[in-house]
Amino acid sequence: SGRLVRTLWTMQPRVGGRHTAEWDGLNDFTNAAPAGDYCFRVVVNGSSYTNVGTLGNTGWPPGEPQHIQHGVISVATDARGNIYTANGWEEAGHDFKVQDPDGRTLFHARYQIRNGNPNGAPHAIAVDDTHIYCATHGWAGDQWKSKQQVQRFCITNGNHEAFTDPALTNSADHVQFYEWPEKQIPAGAFDAEARLMEKPLRALAVRGDTIFVTDCLGNKVHKINKVTGARSGSFDVKLPHALAIDVKGLLWIGHEHGKVSTFDADGKHRKLRIEKQGDIRSLAFGPDGKLYLADGEADQIRVFNVQGRKPKFLSTFGRKAMPGDFAPDRFYDLQGAAVDFQGNLITIAGVTAGGARIA
């Protein structure tokens, strides 16, 4: 009756000549199509394409290093106010990027993760005085097996630096956690949980010699030595996906989408501190000790005073954007936030036409 049943392929370059293809009899919803006569159509575009750059990118000053990453998943700041982002798939090879407080690019990853071992992308980032630490995922395929790792890089130039534990040689000197996590998701997991478990190392934080790593698939927070990469233990937290450490060394962990609990460095659970917060994307502390919680469901940041026995809600920042909003505190897809040493709030968010905005 003229309805499209199945798109078999799109944007497949072919040389001139004879080609064959097969249809498995399923429609676009993977259901069997009824018996009958079907019309097969091919649309051919005899063109070639050359990428000559990007229009509208706000990198400043113009040039390749200043290219603004189109996807920003995680953000952190250092003691100088520099901004660090983990960018997922990034065509220009800016797997992670470092910008000064005014937005000028200092350096980027130069394809070290995208073309590394495994070939993949980062999805979480943390920094200390000497290194950048990224949680990364390899691509799904027999070669890279969706490997979930922690990698580290020099903070002054972005060069990869191996962890020193000889036991990590077989994982390219990265700290390896999983292969094929998507195949290990428990049956019956809700879609929102499964999305977290596909890339389970959702957040990193560093204190002293220890990197803390949240693990949604294992329902744990792991501890690894930041120099050797050797593991030094773990403790149980259900579906942990956000992490921040206060000035006293207490771990504030976002878990189960909308809850925040506190733990000491040994994993002793203190108490459930905050709950019913929508979809927690990130946690961060400001220099005044306030906690900034980025809620991706409401597309706003909530600020808490956590100095007393019970966190006190203080205020919200930003709100969900409406079509046509361009103000920096209107968010279409809030991904997270960080706070620098001067109390400046840095937000990362997706935009409707594709791409990302850092404000």
XYZ file of C-alpha atoms in Angstrom:
359
model
C 0.000 0.000 0.000
C 2.969 2.343 -0.477
C 4.208 2.327 3.140
C 7.910 2.004 3.973
C 8.516 -1.389 5.595
C 12.243 -1.450 6.186
C 15.308 0.697 5.482
C 18.062 -1.778 4.656
C 20.944 0.695 4.506
C 21.735 4.383 4.086
C 24.816 6.352 3.015
C 26.740 3.359 1.703
C 29.361 4.311 -0.903
C 29.555 1.879 -3.822
C 31.707 1.607 -6.930
C 30.036 1.105 -10.297
C 28.987 -2.451 -11.094
C 26.763 -5.272 -9.849
C 25.839 -5.542 -6.168
C 23.673 -7.916 -4.186
C 21.770 -7.514 -0.917
C 19.342 -9.568 1.140
C 16.283 -8.772 3.239
C 15.548 -10.939 6.267
C 11.783 -10.408 5.999
C 11.566 -8.198 9.112
C 10.178 -4.679 9.293
C 11.813 -1.692 11.044
C 10.410 -2.932 14.376
C 12.055 -6.376 13.874
C 8.664 -8.006 13.396
C 8.058 -10.414 10.500
C 6.418 -8.673 7.557
C 3.308 -10.454 6.179
C 3.560 -12.507 3.036
C 2.930 -10.572 -0.156
C 4.525 -8.580 -2.951
C 7.044 -5.880 -2.016
C 8.693 -3.135 -4.020
C 12.452 -2.618 -3.579
C 13.759 0.894 -4.234
C 17.301 2.245 -4.446
C 18.168 5.935 -4.354
C 21.573 6.719 -5.859
C 23.330 10.042 -5.402
C 26.264 10.308 -7.757
C 28.216 12.805 -5.667
C 31.440 12.990 -3.712
C 31.851 14.916 -0.470
C 34.748 16.810 1.062
C 34.768 18.091 4.650
C 35.946 21.695 4.418
C 35.296 22.702 8.018
C 32.508 23.696 10.360
C 30.234 26.710 10.131
C 29.188 28.447 13.306
C 31.726 26.935 15.706
C 32.526 29.460 18.419
C 36.104 28.383 19.094
C 38.322 31.402 19.713
C 40.733 32.333 18.250
C 39.822 30.458 15.025
C 41.774 27.308 14.211
C 41.789 23.548 14.756
C 42.893 23.533 18.417
C 39.999 25.832 19.330
C 37.358 23.661 17.648
C 34.522 23.341 20.181
C 33.811 19.709 20.916
C 30.384 18.641 19.706
C 29.648 16.336 22.636
C 30.562 17.043 26.281
C 29.768 14.348 28.839
C 31.825 15.218 31.930
C 33.583 18.326 33.281
C 36.178 19.077 35.969
C 38.351 22.028 37.010
C 41.815 22.319 38.562
C 43.367 24.627 41.150
C 44.125 27.226 38.443
C 40.574 27.349 37.147
C 41.314 25.442 33.930
C 38.392 23.467 32.516
C 38.663 19.792 31.533
C 36.001 17.987 29.517
C 35.475 14.370 28.439
C 33.760 14.521 25.075
C 32.756 11.033 23.952
C 32.994 10.532 20.197
C 34.709 13.598 18.763
C 35.420 13.765 15.033
C 38.381 16.114 15.500
C 40.103 13.794 17.996
C 39.516 16.091 20.980
C 38.674 13.100 23.198
C 39.373 15.287 26.200
C 40.068 19.006 26.072
C 41.680 21.557 28.392
C 40.638 25.209 28.278
C 41.742 28.154 30.377
C 39.191 30.087 32.486
C 38.454 32.369 29.493
C 37.687 29.454 27.171
C 40.953 29.426 25.212
C 42.088 25.920 24.338
C 45.377 24.913 25.976
C 45.582 21.405 24.470
C 43.488 18.361 23.687
C 43.875 14.577 23.501
C 45.086 14.432 19.875
C 43.240 11.185 19.118
C 45.040 9.294 21.924
C 41.840 7.599 23.092
C 39.930 7.464 19.824
C 42.918 5.868 18.066
C 44.368 4.214 21.171
C 44.346 0.709 22.588
C 41.466 0.131 22.853
C 40.123 2.460 20.196
C 37.309 4.266 21.976
C 36.192 7.407 23.791
C 36.074 8.880 27.317
C 32.896 9.395 29.302
C 34.149 10.688 32.688
C 37.062 12.892 33.769
C 38.864 13.976 36.952
C 42.114 15.848 37.640
C 44.660 16.464 40.371
C 47.851 18.556 40.361
C 49.750 16.225 38.039
C 47.388 14.145 35.911
C 44.138 13.870 34.004
C 42.196 10.662 34.653
C 39.567 9.417 32.192
C 37.072 6.585 32.351
C 36.935 5.250 28.795
C 35.047 2.729 26.706
C 36.215 0.796 23.674
C 33.995 0.371 20.661
C 31.681 -2.615 20.458
C 33.312 -5.208 18.209
C 35.482 -8.282 18.351
C 38.688 -6.227 18.457
C 37.874 -3.774 21.271
C 35.105 -5.653 23.138
C 33.601 -2.485 24.688
C 36.491 -2.487 27.187
C 35.855 -0.291 30.239
C 39.036 1.271 31.602
C 40.663 4.112 33.502
C 43.510 5.871 31.697
C 45.772 8.723 32.778
C 47.486 11.626 31.009
C 50.014 14.324 31.949
C 48.276 17.500 33.049
C 50.847 19.824 31.438
C 50.666 18.556 27.852
C 48.011 15.821 27.655
C 50.451 13.017 26.817
C 49.404 9.529 27.878
C 51.262 8.221 30.941
C 51.127 4.547 31.780
C 50.203 3.298 35.221
C 53.306 1.605 36.604
C 51.953 -1.717 37.883
C 53.557 -4.452 35.681
C 50.345 -6.461 35.972
C 48.646 -3.922 33.685
C 50.889 -4.661 30.705
C 48.253 -6.846 29.086
C 45.732 -3.971 29.176
C 48.094 -1.412 27.547
C 48.975 -0.096 31.028
C 45.382 1.013 31.632
C 43.232 -0.179 34.544
C 40.810 -2.676 33.026
C 37.379 -3.321 34.577
C 35.047 -4.945 32.043
C 34.728 -6.365 28.583
C 31.299 -6.391 26.940
C 29.404 -4.763 29.843
C 26.296 -4.537 27.671
C 26.163 -8.348 27.674
C 26.287 -8.460 31.477
C 23.281 -6.249 32.211
C 20.865 -8.224 34.420
C 17.689 -9.439 32.786
C 14.749 -7.224 33.646
C 16.824 -4.078 34.277
C 14.899 -0.893 33.576
C 15.995 1.063 30.497
C 17.358 3.936 32.607
C 19.470 1.498 34.628
C 20.659 -0.374 31.547
C 21.903 2.878 29.978
C 24.107 3.484 33.005
C 25.371 -0.106 33.064
C 26.443 -0.031 29.410
C 29.241 2.393 30.414
C 29.399 1.582 34.115
C 32.382 3.730 35.183
C 30.280 6.874 35.404
C 32.295 9.140 37.722
C 35.842 9.612 39.068
C 37.322 11.569 41.956
C 40.870 11.811 43.309
C 42.048 12.346 46.881
C 45.572 11.689 48.130
C 46.982 8.675 46.282
C 43.577 7.175 45.501
C 41.257 7.379 42.511
C 37.652 6.536 43.415
C 35.659 5.033 40.536
C 31.907 4.459 40.533
C 30.733 1.204 38.938
C 27.031 0.925 38.039
C 27.291 -2.630 36.752
C 29.042 -4.033 39.832
C 27.148 -1.764 42.275
C 30.456 -0.719 43.825
C 32.895 2.128 44.241
C 36.445 1.003 43.488
C 39.713 2.404 44.822
C 42.874 2.353 42.714
C 46.323 3.779 43.307
C 46.754 6.828 41.099
C 50.410 6.006 40.303
C 50.518 2.241 39.974
C 46.918 1.598 38.981
C 46.758 -1.268 41.479
C 43.362 -1.795 43.045
C 43.135 -1.204 46.778
C 39.610 -2.345 47.538
C 35.984 -1.471 46.874
C 32.716 -1.006 48.747
C 29.062 -1.543 47.901
C 26.783 1.217 46.615
C 23.690 0.493 44.538
C 23.920 1.981 41.037
C 26.489 4.730 41.809
C 26.837 7.334 39.048
C 28.020 10.655 40.536
C 30.807 11.442 42.984
C 32.356 14.383 44.826
C 34.694 14.623 47.840
C 34.379 17.399 50.422
C 37.238 19.142 52.229
C 37.099 16.632 55.088
C 37.554 13.700 52.705
C 33.954 12.505 52.936
C 32.638 10.916 49.733
C 29.265 12.170 48.484
C 27.888 9.599 46.054
C 24.891 9.992 43.779
C 23.160 6.639 43.333
C 19.924 5.110 42.079
C 19.321 8.220 39.931
C 18.019 10.573 42.626
C 19.757 9.805 45.945
C 22.958 11.093 47.588
C 24.665 9.218 50.430
C 27.931 9.844 52.258
C 30.770 7.387 52.891
C 34.191 7.634 54.443
C 37.287 6.702 52.443
C 37.109 3.123 53.738
C 33.594 2.720 52.429
C 31.748 2.975 55.721
C 28.267 4.236 54.979
C 27.449 7.338 56.984
C 23.867 8.104 55.950
C 21.431 8.898 53.146
C 21.722 12.664 52.925
C 19.577 13.766 49.968
C 16.878 12.004 47.922
C 14.149 12.586 45.331
C 16.426 14.628 43.066
C 15.277 13.535 39.615
C 18.263 12.306 37.574
C 21.599 13.264 39.153
C 24.196 13.869 36.427
C 27.010 15.246 38.599
C 28.014 16.452 42.063
C 30.566 19.182 42.797
C 31.746 21.223 45.749
C 32.493 24.934 45.618
C 35.242 26.683 47.591
C 32.638 27.687 50.170
C 31.780 24.043 50.815
C 28.391 24.191 49.127
C 27.252 21.157 47.140
C 26.118 21.673 43.543
C 23.852 18.928 42.183
C 23.116 18.842 38.438
C 19.699 17.307 37.765
C 19.293 16.200 34.156
C 15.574 15.568 34.567
C 14.699 19.123 35.626
C 17.658 20.623 33.677
C 18.728 22.727 36.633
C 21.376 22.853 39.344
C 20.422 22.648 42.996
C 22.664 24.153 45.677
C 22.887 22.768 49.229
C 24.576 23.855 52.424
C 26.012 20.608 53.799
C 27.912 21.965 56.793
C 25.290 21.005 59.361
C 23.940 17.656 60.434
C 21.403 17.715 57.608
C 21.875 19.225 54.125
C 19.901 22.434 53.677
C 18.529 23.293 50.261
C 19.520 26.853 49.329
C 18.611 27.621 45.741
C 18.301 26.452 42.154
C 20.210 27.710 39.130
C 18.932 27.594 35.560
C 15.886 25.892 34.143
C 14.692 23.777 31.237
C 15.001 25.612 27.927
C 12.061 26.298 25.660
C 12.420 26.303 21.858
C 14.425 29.339 20.845
C 16.090 29.913 24.247
C 19.733 30.939 23.972
C 20.434 32.256 27.480
C 23.334 30.377 29.127
C 21.174 29.339 32.098
C 18.537 27.669 29.899
C 19.394 24.009 29.405
C 18.060 21.652 26.736
C 20.086 18.704 28.047
C 22.110 19.463 31.178
C 24.978 16.963 31.423
C 26.816 18.228 34.489
C 28.577 21.069 36.273
C 31.831 21.918 38.050
C 32.845 24.790 40.320
C 36.279 26.457 40.176
C 38.397 27.827 43.020
C 36.784 31.279 42.704
C 33.264 29.910 42.921
C 32.526 30.188 39.204
C 30.016 27.622 37.963
C 30.859 25.786 34.723
C 27.984 23.981 33.024
C 27.941 21.494 30.149
C 24.812 20.852 28.129
C 23.629 19.486 24.812
C 21.784 21.660 22.330
C 18.811 20.785 20.151
C 20.495 20.947 16.742
C 23.332 18.673 17.888
C 26.520 19.738 19.603
C 27.235 21.081 23.035
C 27.645 24.285 25.003
C 30.032 25.121 27.828
C 29.089 28.181 29.899
